[in-house]
mmCIF file of C-alpha atoms in Angstrom:
data_model
loop_
_atom_site.group_PDB
_atom_site.id
_atom_site.type_symbol
_atom_site.label_atom_id
_atom_site.label_comp_id
_atom_site.label_asym_id
_atom_site.label_seq_id
_atom_site.Cartn_x
_atom_site.Cartn_y
_atom_site.Cartn_z
ATOM 1 C CA UNK A 1 31.803 3.172 -3.883
ATOM 2 C CA UNK A 2 30.935 0.039 -5.975
ATOM 3 C CA UNK A 3 27.974 -1.288 -5.129
ATOM 4 C CA UNK A 4 26.950 -5.170 -6.714
ATOM 5 C CA UNK A 5 22.883 -5.382 -6.726
ATOM 6 C CA UNK A 6 20.717 -8.477 -6.700
ATOM 7 C CA UNK A 7 16.819 -7.784 -7.993
ATOM 8 C CA UNK A 8 14.285 -9.459 -10.102
ATOM 9 C CA UNK A 9 12.728 -7.404 -12.177
ATOM 10 C CA UNK A 10 14.049 -4.003 -14.130
ATOM 11 C CA UNK A 11 11.793 -1.924 -16.441
ATOM 12 C CA UNK A 12 10.745 -1.611 -19.134
ATOM 13 C CA UNK A 13 10.072 -5.221 -18.132
ATOM 14 C CA UNK A 14 8.220 -5.546 -15.544
ATOM 15 C CA UNK A 15 5.510 -7.417 -13.318
ATOM 16 C CA UNK A 16 4.903 -5.201 -10.305
ATOM 17 C CA UNK A 17 5.629 -2.761 -8.089
ATOM 18 C CA UNK A 18 9.456 -4.333 -7.387
ATOM 19 C CA UNK A 19 11.040 -3.520 -11.287
ATOM 20 C CA UNK A 20 9.747 -0.143 -10.922
ATOM 21 C CA UNK A 21 10.857 0.727 -7.417
ATOM 22 C CA UNK A 22 14.351 -1.069 -7.767
ATOM 23 C CA UNK A 23 15.092 1.445 -10.714
ATOM 24 C CA UNK A 24 14.005 4.475 -8.377
ATOM 25 C CA UNK A 25 16.099 3.560 -5.860
ATOM 26 C CA UNK A 26 19.607 2.507 -8.550
ATOM 27 C CA UNK A 27 19.038 6.500 -9.947
ATOM 28 C CA UNK A 28 18.089 7.485 -6.965
ATOM 29 C CA UNK A 29 21.586 6.542 -5.607
ATOM 30 C CA UNK A 30 23.555 7.465 -8.486
ATOM 31 C CA UNK A 31 22.272 10.444 -8.575
ATOM 32 C CA UNK A 32 23.857 11.054 -5.627
ATOM 33 C CA UNK A 33 27.746 10.876 -7.234
ATOM 34 C CA UNK A 34 30.399 8.649 -6.386
ATOM 35 C CA UNK A 35 28.447 5.434 -6.533
ATOM 36 C CA UNK A 36 29.331 2.825 -9.430
ATOM 37 C CA UNK A 37 26.351 0.017 -9.074
ATOM 38 C CA UNK A 38 26.227 -3.228 -10.933
ATOM 39 C CA UNK A 39 22.285 -4.458 -11.188
ATOM 40 C CA UNK A 40 22.107 -8.339 -11.530
ATOM 41 C CA UNK A 41 19.169 -9.961 -12.871
ATOM 42 C CA UNK A 42 17.515 -12.800 -14.056
ATOM 43 C CA UNK A 43 16.664 -11.760 -17.477
ATOM 44 C CA UNK A 44 17.840 -8.975 -19.579
ATOM 45 C CA UNK A 45 16.216 -7.848 -22.535
ATOM 46 C CA UNK A 46 18.706 -5.811 -23.526
ATOM 47 C CA UNK A 47 16.827 -2.500 -23.917
ATOM 48 C CA UNK A 48 16.711 -1.575 -19.903
ATOM 49 C CA UNK A 49 18.137 2.197 -19.279
ATOM 50 C CA UNK A 50 22.003 1.390 -18.581
ATOM 51 C CA UNK A 51 22.439 5.300 -17.312
ATOM 52 C CA UNK A 52 22.692 4.601 -13.781
ATOM 53 C CA UNK A 53 23.516 0.480 -13.516
ATOM 54 C CA UNK A 54 25.762 -1.983 -15.692
ATOM 55 C CA UNK A 55 23.130 -4.994 -15.853
ATOM 56 C CA UNK A 56 24.168 -8.098 -15.998
ATOM 57 C CA UNK A 57 22.394 -10.931 -16.393
ATOM 58 C CA UNK A 58 22.313 -14.395 -14.813
ATOM 59 C CA UNK A 59 21.297 -16.009 -17.530
ATOM 60 C CA UNK A 60 24.413 -14.981 -19.167
ATOM 61 C CA UNK A 61 26.622 -15.794 -16.712
ATOM 62 C CA UNK A 62 28.182 -19.070 -17.132
ATOM 63 C CA UNK A 63 29.047 -21.858 -14.623
ATOM 64 C CA UNK A 64 29.956 -24.665 -16.707
ATOM 65 C CA UNK A 65 32.884 -23.828 -19.172
ATOM 66 C CA UNK A 66 32.272 -23.778 -22.833
ATOM 67 C CA UNK A 67 35.157 -23.403 -25.591
ATOM 68 C CA UNK A 68 33.477 -20.679 -27.764
ATOM 69 C CA UNK A 69 35.009 -18.276 -29.735
ATOM 70 C CA UNK A 70 33.728 -14.260 -29.648
ATOM 71 C CA UNK A 71 32.213 -14.167 -32.883
ATOM 72 C CA UNK A 72 29.434 -16.596 -31.418
ATOM 73 C CA UNK A 73 29.323 -15.357 -28.196
ATOM 74 C CA UNK A 74 28.294 -11.997 -29.724
ATOM 75 C CA UNK A 75 26.099 -13.609 -31.706
ATOM 76 C CA UNK A 76 24.542 -15.324 -28.702
ATOM 77 C CA UNK A 77 23.949 -12.155 -26.336
ATOM 78 C CA UNK A 78 26.111 -9.061 -27.625
ATOM 79 C CA UNK A 79 22.678 -7.216 -27.704
ATOM 80 C CA UNK A 80 22.550 -7.496 -23.266
ATOM 81 C CA UNK A 81 26.319 -8.334 -22.865
ATOM 82 C CA UNK A 82 29.378 -7.243 -23.568
ATOM 83 C CA UNK A 83 31.293 -10.773 -24.958
ATOM 84 C CA UNK A 84 34.280 -9.690 -22.640
ATOM 85 C CA UNK A 85 32.149 -9.992 -19.347
ATOM 86 C CA UNK A 86 31.222 -13.654 -20.379
ATOM 87 C CA UNK A 87 34.914 -14.787 -20.402
ATOM 88 C CA UNK A 88 36.011 -12.545 -17.202
ATOM 89 C CA UNK A 89 33.177 -14.327 -15.903
ATOM 90 C CA UNK A 90 33.919 -17.589 -17.431
ATOM 91 C CA UNK A 91 37.254 -17.506 -15.381
ATOM 92 C CA UNK A 92 35.533 -17.423 -11.819
ATOM 93 C CA UNK A 93 33.297 -20.482 -12.273
ATOM 94 C CA UNK A 94 34.610 -21.939 -9.190
ATOM 95 C CA UNK A 95 32.747 -25.454 -9.508
ATOM 96 C CA UNK A 96 32.075 -27.992 -11.664
ATOM 97 C CA UNK A 97 28.242 -27.715 -12.645
ATOM 98 C CA UNK A 98 28.059 -29.564 -15.366
ATOM 99 C CA UNK A 99 25.088 -31.685 -14.071
ATOM 100 C CA UNK A 100 22.916 -29.143 -14.172
ATOM 101 C CA UNK A 101 21.095 -27.998 -17.415
ATOM 102 C CA UNK A 102 22.782 -26.037 -18.815
ATOM 103 C CA UNK A 103 23.100 -24.518 -22.801
ATOM 104 C CA UNK A 104 25.157 -24.001 -25.350
ATOM 105 C CA UNK A 105 27.239 -20.973 -23.017
ATOM 106 C CA UNK A 106 27.528 -22.978 -19.922
ATOM 107 C CA UNK A 107 24.666 -20.329 -18.725
ATOM 108 C CA UNK A 108 21.844 -21.429 -16.873
ATOM 109 C CA UNK A 109 18.324 -20.281 -18.842
ATOM 110 C CA UNK A 110 16.182 -18.491 -16.690
ATOM 111 C CA UNK A 111 12.298 -16.703 -17.332
ATOM 112 C CA UNK A 112 12.260 -13.316 -16.195
ATOM 113 C CA UNK A 113 8.965 -13.748 -14.412
ATOM 114 C CA UNK A 114 7.679 -15.875 -11.400
ATOM 115 C CA UNK A 115 7.547 -19.109 -13.083
ATOM 116 C CA UNK A 116 5.996 -22.402 -11.479
ATOM 117 C CA UNK A 117 9.150 -23.694 -10.628
ATOM 118 C CA UNK A 118 10.241 -20.259 -8.720
ATOM 119 C CA UNK A 119 12.384 -21.943 -6.043
ATOM 120 C CA UNK A 120 14.302 -23.725 -8.414
ATOM 121 C CA UNK A 121 14.985 -20.157 -10.352
ATOM 122 C CA UNK A 122 15.776 -18.264 -7.102
ATOM 123 C CA UNK A 123 18.425 -21.495 -6.121
ATOM 124 C CA UNK A 124 20.014 -21.320 -10.010
ATOM 125 C CA UNK A 125 20.280 -17.774 -9.080
ATOM 126 C CA UNK A 126 22.156 -18.635 -5.830
ATOM 127 C CA UNK A 127 24.546 -20.490 -7.650
ATOM 128 C CA UNK A 128 24.940 -17.583 -10.599
ATOM 129 C CA UNK A 129 25.544 -14.770 -7.922
ATOM 130 C CA UNK A 130 28.881 -17.152 -6.612
ATOM 131 C CA UNK A 131 30.808 -16.522 -10.457
ATOM 132 C CA UNK A 132 29.255 -13.216 -10.645
ATOM 133 C CA UNK A 133 30.680 -11.885 -6.774
ATOM 134 C CA UNK A 134 34.162 -13.330 -7.821
ATOM 135 C CA UNK A 135 34.139 -11.447 -10.906
ATOM 136 C CA UNK A 136 33.159 -7.953 -9.777
ATOM 137 C CA UNK A 137 34.840 -5.826 -7.091
ATOM 138 C CA UNK A 138 32.354 -4.505 -4.678
ATOM 139 C CA UNK A 139 32.153 -2.432 -1.408
ATOM 140 C CA UNK A 140 28.431 -3.667 -0.830
ATOM 141 C CA UNK A 141 25.806 -5.798 -1.516
ATOM 142 C CA UNK A 142 22.361 -5.323 -2.234
ATOM 143 C CA UNK A 143 19.825 -7.774 -2.129
ATOM 144 C CA UNK A 144 16.150 -6.785 -3.772
ATOM 145 C CA UNK A 145 13.313 -9.360 -2.286
ATOM 146 C CA UNK A 146 13.325 -12.309 -1.066
ATOM 147 C CA UNK A 147 13.918 -13.965 -3.915
ATOM 148 C CA UNK A 148 17.982 -12.460 -4.291
ATOM 149 C CA UNK A 149 18.149 -13.008 -0.576
ATOM 150 C CA UNK A 150 19.668 -16.520 -1.104
ATOM 151 C CA UNK A 151 21.889 -15.306 -3.874
ATOM 152 C CA UNK A 152 22.805 -11.718 -1.796
ATOM 153 C CA UNK A 153 23.715 -13.896 1.047
ATOM 154 C CA UNK A 154 26.500 -16.106 -0.683
ATOM 155 C CA UNK A 155 28.125 -12.656 -2.334
ATOM 156 C CA UNK A 156 28.742 -12.108 1.543
ATOM 157 C CA UNK A 157 29.700 -15.664 1.620
ATOM 158 C CA UNK A 158 32.482 -15.163 -0.996
ATOM 159 C CA UNK A 159 33.424 -11.430 -1.112
ATOM 160 C CA UNK A 160 33.227 -10.865 2.741
ATOM 161 C CA UNK A 161 31.701 -7.464 2.178
ATOM 162 C CA UNK A 162 28.371 -6.540 3.985
ATOM 163 C CA UNK A 163 25.126 -7.372 3.061
ATOM 164 C CA UNK A 164 21.857 -5.176 2.739
ATOM 165 C CA UNK A 165 18.785 -6.281 2.307
ATOM 166 C CA UNK A 166 15.896 -4.189 0.806
ATOM 167 C CA UNK A 167 12.056 -5.751 2.419
ATOM 168 C CA UNK A 168 9.909 -4.598 -0.232
ATOM 169 C CA UNK A 169 7.041 -6.478 0.914
ATOM 170 C CA UNK A 170 6.894 -9.911 3.601
ATOM 171 C CA UNK A 171 4.619 -12.857 2.909
ATOM 172 C CA UNK A 172 2.583 -11.680 6.007
ATOM 173 C CA UNK A 173 1.717 -8.964 2.983
ATOM 174 C CA UNK A 174 1.343 -11.316 0.231
ATOM 175 C CA UNK A 175 -0.991 -14.093 2.178
ATOM 176 C CA UNK A 176 -3.180 -11.874 4.788
ATOM 177 C CA UNK A 177 -1.384 -13.740 7.232
ATOM 178 C CA UNK A 178 -1.334 -17.388 5.155
ATOM 179 C CA UNK A 179 2.442 -17.634 5.388
ATOM 180 C CA UNK A 180 4.054 -20.057 3.518
ATOM 181 C CA UNK A 181 6.639 -21.806 5.929
ATOM 182 C CA UNK A 182 9.266 -21.864 3.106
ATOM 183 C CA UNK A 183 8.999 -18.077 1.734
ATOM 184 C CA UNK A 184 8.859 -17.575 5.495
ATOM 185 C CA UNK A 185 12.617 -19.056 5.963
ATOM 186 C CA UNK A 186 13.857 -17.791 3.258
ATOM 187 C CA UNK A 187 12.920 -14.212 4.199
ATOM 188 C CA UNK A 188 14.442 -14.640 7.984
ATOM 189 C CA UNK A 189 17.058 -16.151 6.814
ATOM 190 C CA UNK A 190 17.879 -13.825 4.246
ATOM 191 C CA UNK A 191 17.022 -11.233 7.496
ATOM 192 C CA UNK A 192 19.934 -13.267 9.940
ATOM 193 C CA UNK A 193 22.653 -12.393 7.487
ATOM 194 C CA UNK A 194 22.310 -9.180 6.242
ATOM 195 C CA UNK A 195 24.282 -6.635 8.434
ATOM 196 C CA UNK A 196 21.309 -4.410 7.736
ATOM 197 C CA UNK A 197 18.096 -4.393 6.650
ATOM 198 C CA UNK A 198 15.931 -1.256 4.975
ATOM 199 C CA UNK A 199 12.342 -1.459 5.166
ATOM 200 C CA UNK A 200 10.002 0.800 2.643
ATOM 201 C CA UNK A 201 7.854 1.724 5.333
ATOM 202 C CA UNK A 202 7.659 1.657 9.222
ATOM 203 C CA UNK A 203 4.624 -0.902 8.583
ATOM 204 C CA UNK A 204 6.808 -3.142 6.894
ATOM 205 C CA UNK A 205 9.570 -2.795 9.994
ATOM 206 C CA UNK A 206 6.903 -3.303 12.615
ATOM 207 C CA UNK A 207 6.332 -6.557 10.883
ATOM 208 C CA UNK A 208 10.007 -7.419 10.090
ATOM 209 C CA UNK A 209 10.361 -6.795 13.496
ATOM 210 C CA UNK A 210 7.243 -8.021 15.522
ATOM 211 C CA UNK A 211 7.426 -11.279 13.048
ATOM 212 C CA UNK A 212 10.628 -12.214 12.720
ATOM 213 C CA UNK A 213 12.392 -11.623 15.367
ATOM 214 C CA UNK A 214 15.111 -8.750 14.186
ATOM 215 C CA UNK A 215 16.490 -5.983 16.436
ATOM 216 C CA UNK A 216 14.680 -2.525 16.341
ATOM 217 C CA UNK A 217 18.441 -1.276 15.783
ATOM 218 C CA UNK A 218 19.135 -3.796 12.501
ATOM 219 C CA UNK A 219 15.992 -2.340 10.699
ATOM 220 C CA UNK A 220 15.654 1.158 9.177
ATOM 221 C CA UNK A 221 12.963 2.584 7.239
ATOM 222 C CA UNK A 222 13.402 4.386 3.601
ATOM 223 C CA UNK A 223 10.263 4.746 1.701
ATOM 224 C CA UNK A 224 9.792 4.530 -1.429
ATOM 225 C CA UNK A 225 9.481 7.506 -4.233
ATOM 226 C CA UNK A 226 8.032 8.177 -7.512
ATOM 227 C CA UNK A 227 9.873 9.310 -11.443
ATOM 228 C CA UNK A 228 9.251 12.605 -12.475
ATOM 229 C CA UNK A 229 6.931 12.173 -15.633
ATOM 230 C CA UNK A 230 8.335 12.873 -18.938
ATOM 231 C CA UNK A 231 6.770 15.417 -20.862
ATOM 232 C CA UNK A 232 5.216 11.954 -23.075
ATOM 233 C CA UNK A 233 2.944 11.200 -20.045
ATOM 234 C CA UNK A 234 2.789 14.610 -19.450
ATOM 235 C CA UNK A 235 1.186 15.383 -22.576
ATOM 236 C CA UNK A 236 -1.105 12.582 -22.662
ATOM 237 C CA UNK A 237 -4.870 14.600 -23.075
ATOM 238 C CA UNK A 238 -8.345 13.049 -20.939
ATOM 239 C CA UNK A 239 -10.493 11.785 -23.519
ATOM 240 C CA UNK A 240 -13.775 13.210 -23.801
ATOM 241 C CA UNK A 241 -16.162 11.100 -21.692
ATOM 242 C CA UNK A 242 -19.656 11.254 -20.548
ATOM 243 C CA UNK A 243 -19.756 9.747 -17.075
ATOM 244 C CA UNK A 244 -16.819 10.178 -14.245
ATOM 245 C CA UNK A 245 -14.120 7.342 -14.594
ATOM 246 C CA UNK A 246 -13.446 4.840 -10.826
ATOM 247 C CA UNK A 247 -9.999 3.528 -11.006
ATOM 248 C CA UNK A 248 -8.576 0.290 -9.238
ATOM 249 C CA UNK A 249 -4.967 -0.069 -10.655
ATOM 250 C CA UNK A 250 -2.436 -3.425 -9.224
ATOM 251 C CA UNK A 251 -2.574 -6.807 -9.280
ATOM 252 C CA UNK A 252 -6.094 -8.642 -8.531
ATOM 253 C CA UNK A 253 -4.867 -10.937 -6.098
ATOM 254 C CA UNK A 254 -6.108 -10.812 -2.229
ATOM 255 C CA UNK A 255 -3.717 -8.484 -0.916
ATOM 256 C CA UNK A 256 -4.906 -5.313 -2.813
ATOM 257 C CA UNK A 257 -8.421 -5.982 -1.738
ATOM 258 C CA UNK A 258 -10.203 -5.988 -5.232
ATOM 259 C CA UNK A 259 -13.042 -7.178 -3.429
ATOM 260 C CA UNK A 260 -13.859 -3.576 -1.519
ATOM 261 C CA UNK A 261 -12.973 -1.609 -4.542
ATOM 262 C CA UNK A 262 -16.177 -3.536 -5.855
ATOM 263 C CA UNK A 263 -18.686 -3.545 -2.965
ATOM 264 C CA UNK A 264 -18.026 0.395 -2.704
ATOM 265 C CA UNK A 265 -18.753 0.345 -6.282
ATOM 266 C CA UNK A 266 -22.177 -1.081 -5.662
ATOM 267 C CA UNK A 267 -22.631 1.386 -3.473
ATOM 268 C CA UNK A 268 -22.033 3.852 -5.418
ATOM 269 C CA UNK A 269 -23.845 2.978 -8.287
ATOM 270 C CA UNK A 270 -26.839 3.428 -5.652
ATOM 271 C CA UNK A 271 -27.176 6.970 -5.268
ATOM 272 C CA UNK A 272 -25.195 7.984 -8.886
ATOM 273 C CA UNK A 273 -25.435 6.730 -11.831
ATOM 274 C CA UNK A 274 -23.366 8.360 -14.474
ATOM 275 C CA UNK A 275 -19.652 6.378 -13.219
ATOM 276 C CA UNK A 276 -17.761 3.675 -14.619
ATOM 277 C CA UNK A 277 -15.634 2.020 -12.638
ATOM 278 C CA UNK A 278 -12.191 0.495 -14.030
ATOM 279 C CA UNK A 279 -10.398 -2.701 -12.752
ATOM 280 C CA UNK A 280 -6.985 -3.063 -14.402
ATOM 281 C CA UNK A 281 -4.966 -5.525 -13.556
ATOM 282 C CA UNK A 282 -4.100 -9.408 -13.615
ATOM 283 C CA UNK A 283 -4.333 -11.849 -11.144
ATOM 284 C CA UNK A 284 -5.875 -14.839 -9.925
ATOM 285 C CA UNK A 285 -8.894 -13.263 -8.135
ATOM 286 C CA UNK A 286 -9.960 -11.556 -11.480
ATOM 287 C CA UNK A 287 -12.533 -14.404 -12.688
ATOM 288 C CA UNK A 288 -14.105 -14.204 -8.814
ATOM 289 C CA UNK A 289 -14.378 -10.019 -9.192
ATOM 290 C CA UNK A 290 -16.182 -11.013 -12.453
ATOM 291 C CA UNK A 291 -19.168 -13.124 -11.409
ATOM 292 C CA UNK A 292 -19.034 -10.524 -7.759
ATOM 293 C CA UNK A 293 -19.397 -7.441 -10.105
ATOM 294 C CA UNK A 294 -22.578 -9.655 -11.722
ATOM 295 C CA UNK A 295 -24.104 -10.885 -8.694
ATOM 296 C CA UNK A 296 -23.581 -6.913 -7.202
ATOM 297 C CA UNK A 297 -25.542 -6.551 -10.735
ATOM 298 C CA UNK A 298 -23.203 -3.751 -11.659
ATOM 299 C CA UNK A 299 -21.350 -5.219 -14.645
ATOM 300 C CA UNK A 300 -22.928 -2.925 -16.926
ATOM 301 C CA UNK A 301 -20.924 -0.475 -15.145
ATOM 302 C CA UNK A 302 -17.923 -2.333 -14.142
ATOM 303 C CA UNK A 303 -14.555 -2.735 -16.781
ATOM 304 C CA UNK A 304 -11.583 -5.354 -16.841
ATOM 305 C CA UNK A 305 -9.456 -3.966 -18.979
ATOM 306 C CA UNK A 306 -6.341 -7.139 -18.072
ATOM 307 C CA UNK A 307 -2.806 -6.129 -17.007
ATOM 308 C CA UNK A 308 -1.133 -2.182 -18.537
ATOM 309 C CA UNK A 309 2.240 -1.570 -18.535
ATOM 310 C CA UNK A 310 4.242 2.045 -19.830
ATOM 311 C CA UNK A 311 2.155 4.589 -21.253
ATOM 312 C CA UNK A 312 -0.905 2.721 -21.364
ATOM 313 C CA UNK A 313 -1.137 2.915 -17.546
ATOM 314 C CA UNK A 314 -0.902 7.173 -17.721
ATOM 315 C CA UNK A 315 -3.401 7.079 -20.319
ATOM 316 C CA UNK A 316 -5.409 4.585 -17.813
ATOM 317 C CA UNK A 317 -4.963 7.549 -15.103
ATOM 318 C CA UNK A 318 -5.571 10.817 -17.385
ATOM 319 C CA UNK A 319 -8.711 8.918 -18.025
ATOM 320 C CA UNK A 320 -9.699 8.622 -14.556
ATOM 321 C CA UNK A 321 -11.350 10.681 -11.796
ATOM 322 C CA UNK A 322 -11.244 8.705 -8.783
ATOM 323 C CA UNK A 323 -8.023 6.307 -8.063
ATOM 324 C CA UNK A 324 -8.624 4.029 -4.859
ATOM 325 C CA UNK A 325 -6.292 1.743 -3.706
ATOM 326 C CA UNK A 326 -7.974 -0.508 -0.998
ATOM 327 C CA UNK A 327 -4.749 -3.032 -0.286
ATOM 328 C CA UNK A 328 -4.997 -4.962 3.174
ATOM 329 C CA UNK A 329 -1.883 -4.368 3.850
ATOM 330 C CA UNK A 330 0.438 -2.841 1.540
ATOM 331 C CA UNK A 331 3.976 -2.297 2.564
ATOM 332 C CA UNK A 332 4.333 1.186 0.549
ATOM 333 C CA UNK A 333 2.198 1.247 -2.979
ATOM 334 C CA UNK A 334 3.625 3.243 -5.515
ATOM 335 C CA UNK A 335 0.418 3.380 -7.433
ATOM 336 C CA UNK A 336 -0.903 6.184 -5.331
ATOM 337 C CA UNK A 337 1.912 8.656 -6.196
ATOM 338 C CA UNK A 338 1.741 7.844 -9.690
ATOM 339 C CA UNK A 339 -2.256 9.144 -9.697
ATOM 340 C CA UNK A 340 -1.560 12.085 -7.918
ATOM 341 C CA UNK A 341 1.381 12.712 -10.314
ATOM 342 C CA UNK A 342 -1.212 12.517 -13.072
ATOM 343 C CA UNK A 343 -3.860 15.007 -11.308
ATOM 344 C CA UNK A 344 -6.168 12.516 -9.973
ATOM 345 C CA UNK A 345 -7.420 12.438 -6.700
ATOM 346 C CA UNK A 346 -6.893 9.151 -4.302
ATOM 347 C CA UNK A 347 -8.251 7.064 -2.231
ATOM 348 C CA UNK A 348 -5.870 4.834 0.096
ATOM 349 C CA UNK A 349 -6.351 2.484 2.810
ATOM 350 C CA UNK A 350 -4.829 2.938 6.378
ATOM 351 C CA UNK A 351 -2.697 -0.070 5.695
ATOM 352 C CA UNK A 352 -0.590 0.748 3.216
ATOM 353 C CA UNK A 353 3.129 2.382 4.007
ATOM 354 C CA UNK A 354 2.478 5.299 1.460
ATOM 355 C CA UNK A 355 -0.303 6.375 4.330
ATOM 356 C CA UNK A 356 2.255 7.166 6.215
ATOM 357 C CA UNK A 357 3.772 9.843 3.968
ATOM 358 C CA UNK A 358 1.217 11.442 1.470
ATOM 359 C CA UNK A 359 -1.121 13.982 3.411
ATOM 360 C CA UNK A 360 -3.534 15.016 0.331
ATOM 361 C CA UNK A 361 -5.349 11.980 0.107
ATOM 362 C CA UNK A 362 -7.955 10.523 1.848
ATOM 363 C CA UNK A 363 -7.305 7.687 3.887
ATOM 364 C CA UNK A 364 -9.879 4.679 5.318
ATOM 365 C CA UNK A 365 -9.340 0.955 6.456
ATOM 366 C CA UNK A 366 -10.007 -1.098 3.442
ATOM 367 C CA UNK A 367 -12.430 -2.753 4.981
ATOM 368 C CA UNK A 368 -15.086 0.527 5.206
ATOM 369 C CA UNK A 369 -16.933 0.414 1.913
ATOM 370 C CA UNK A 370 -18.769 2.818 3.204
ATOM 371 C CA UNK A 371 -15.742 5.024 3.819
ATOM 372 C CA UNK A 372 -15.149 4.325 0.535
ATOM 373 C CA UNK A 373 -18.252 4.992 -1.125
ATOM 374 C CA UNK A 374 -18.580 7.739 0.616
ATOM 375 C CA UNK A 375 -15.322 9.237 0.376
ATOM 376 C CA UNK A 376 -15.812 8.505 -3.893
ATOM 377 C CA UNK A 377 -19.286 10.565 -3.711
ATOM 378 C CA UNK A 378 -17.985 13.651 -2.315
ATOM 379 C CA UNK A 379 -15.344 13.481 -4.726
ATOM 380 C CA UNK A 380 -17.309 13.440 -7.582
ATOM 381 C CA UNK A 381 -20.149 15.689 -6.384
ATOM 382 C CA UNK A 382 -17.982 18.379 -4.310
ATOM 383 C CA UNK A 383 -15.609 20.108 -7.094
ATOM 384 C CA UNK A 384 -13.924 22.422 -4.418
ATOM 385 C CA UNK A 385 -12.826 18.518 -3.242
ATOM 386 C CA UNK A 386 -11.908 17.522 -6.504
ATOM 387 C CA UNK A 387 -9.536 20.505 -6.861
ATOM 388 C CA UNK A 388 -7.697 20.625 -3.850
ATOM 389 C CA UNK A 389 -6.932 17.604 -3.831
ATOM 390 C CA UNK A 390 -6.063 16.894 -7.685
ATOM 391 C CA UNK A 391 -3.968 20.156 -7.050
ATOM 392 C CA UNK A 392 -1.871 19.695 -3.363
ATOM 393 C CA UNK A 393 -1.702 16.265 -4.378
ATOM 394 C CA UNK A 394 0.246 16.934 -7.669
ATOM 395 C CA UNK A 395 2.363 19.761 -5.748
ATOM 396 C CA UNK A 396 2.533 17.310 -2.245
ATOM 397 C CA UNK A 397 3.833 14.588 -4.912
ATOM 398 C CA UNK A 398 6.633 16.170 -6.301
ATOM 399 C CA UNK A 399 8.717 16.527 -3.730
ATOM 400 C CA UNK A 400 8.861 12.818 -2.788
ATOM 401 C CA UNK A 401 11.491 12.128 -5.007
ATOM 402 C CA UNK A 402 14.270 9.260 -5.359
ATOM 403 C CA UNK A 403 17.694 11.029 -4.832
ATOM 404 C CA UNK A 404 16.044 12.191 -1.033
ATOM 405 C CA UNK A 405 15.808 8.350 -0.826
ATOM 406 C CA UNK A 406 19.256 7.334 -2.627
ATOM 407 C CA UNK A 407 20.825 9.790 0.078
ATOM 408 C CA UNK A 408 19.732 7.954 2.769
ATOM 409 C CA UNK A 409 20.441 4.470 1.757
ATOM 410 C CA UNK A 410 24.545 5.819 0.666
ATOM 411 C CA UNK A 411 24.121 6.846 4.654
ATOM 412 C CA UNK A 412 23.220 3.133 5.385
ATOM 413 C CA UNK A 413 26.184 1.948 3.056
ATOM 414 C CA UNK A 414 29.217 4.142 4.352
ATOM 415 C CA UNK A 415 28.493 3.007 8.132
ATOM 416 C CA UNK A 416 28.411 -0.380 7.435
ATOM 417 C CA UNK A 417 31.483 0.177 5.070
ATOM 418 C CA UNK A 418 33.138 2.390 7.610
ATOM 419 C CA UNK A 419 32.486 -0.645 10.946
#
């Protein structure tokens, strides 16, 4: 079976959980065999893993004819795409897009990030999807998150093939209910046009059904999983330290509840002093959190690392004694699973999708800073509790693998293709 996937991120160039999940899903599907996956992203860099999917860059897909020779194409994009594919794609330009801002190859430039003109990039991506869908044979189309829904819809219209959309998050999660109507309309349009919808948790499934008016039979939950740790990460040694370390790792935005982490930290530090708190990540609430730590008079016990990626994440986890994810609304949340892999006892909000499948963690309401502080204190003070959460948590997360998720997704594909 051939799957044409549209995504926005892919490792190693990731800005959040979407890229990590997209790779895990792709690998999990491929591990079940008999799948040919083409994964489209706005801007590849050339170092993406390619053993489970062929990568196509929207920024390497011509939408306007240019008379360019092979050597020139090779020199311009040969590090990310086979020049022959460029010419194959060029043969399927379906309209005159010369009025658009295209480069010397007739391609639209993409940032590969989340720029101020994001809506323009989403629209341009859907235009490019029309060329790709006319070129790459597929049996099923799979669009990851709202940014790619217009591309998925266009590909469905071109090919007539079934469309699956994968809801990694909704704007209700990102905005704490203050929904952007433009984003909401893109999300709902994708859901209406989709032949089936996959959500990453039952929490998100309920949001799709209740807030977007989608029939329950059209929505299936497939929980995320986690990649087994590489030997490189398994060999990371914890640093020698005098204090305990409690870590928050993620985007510092209102969805992630960073203020509850700071408030809980202040309560813990009233009881014990040999604790350092780390907020690892970046986001629009960072300055506010720095000021809140100062206001609570704990700035000397608080550290802001900025955005961490790759091995840096696991080095931070190796140095941690407790991990906290106090998310207000978390569709899934892969980071606690990564912490558990590293043997870090974890505290997560009940308002997170991963709480549906994890047992060997402490679950609290995100707003209950007393409960968060009590949990931190108990883990740090009682070695038996620390050891139980560490060992059982590591064993539990070892059974949550992408191959199982991939098998469920393939079952959905087969039902749609055979209808």
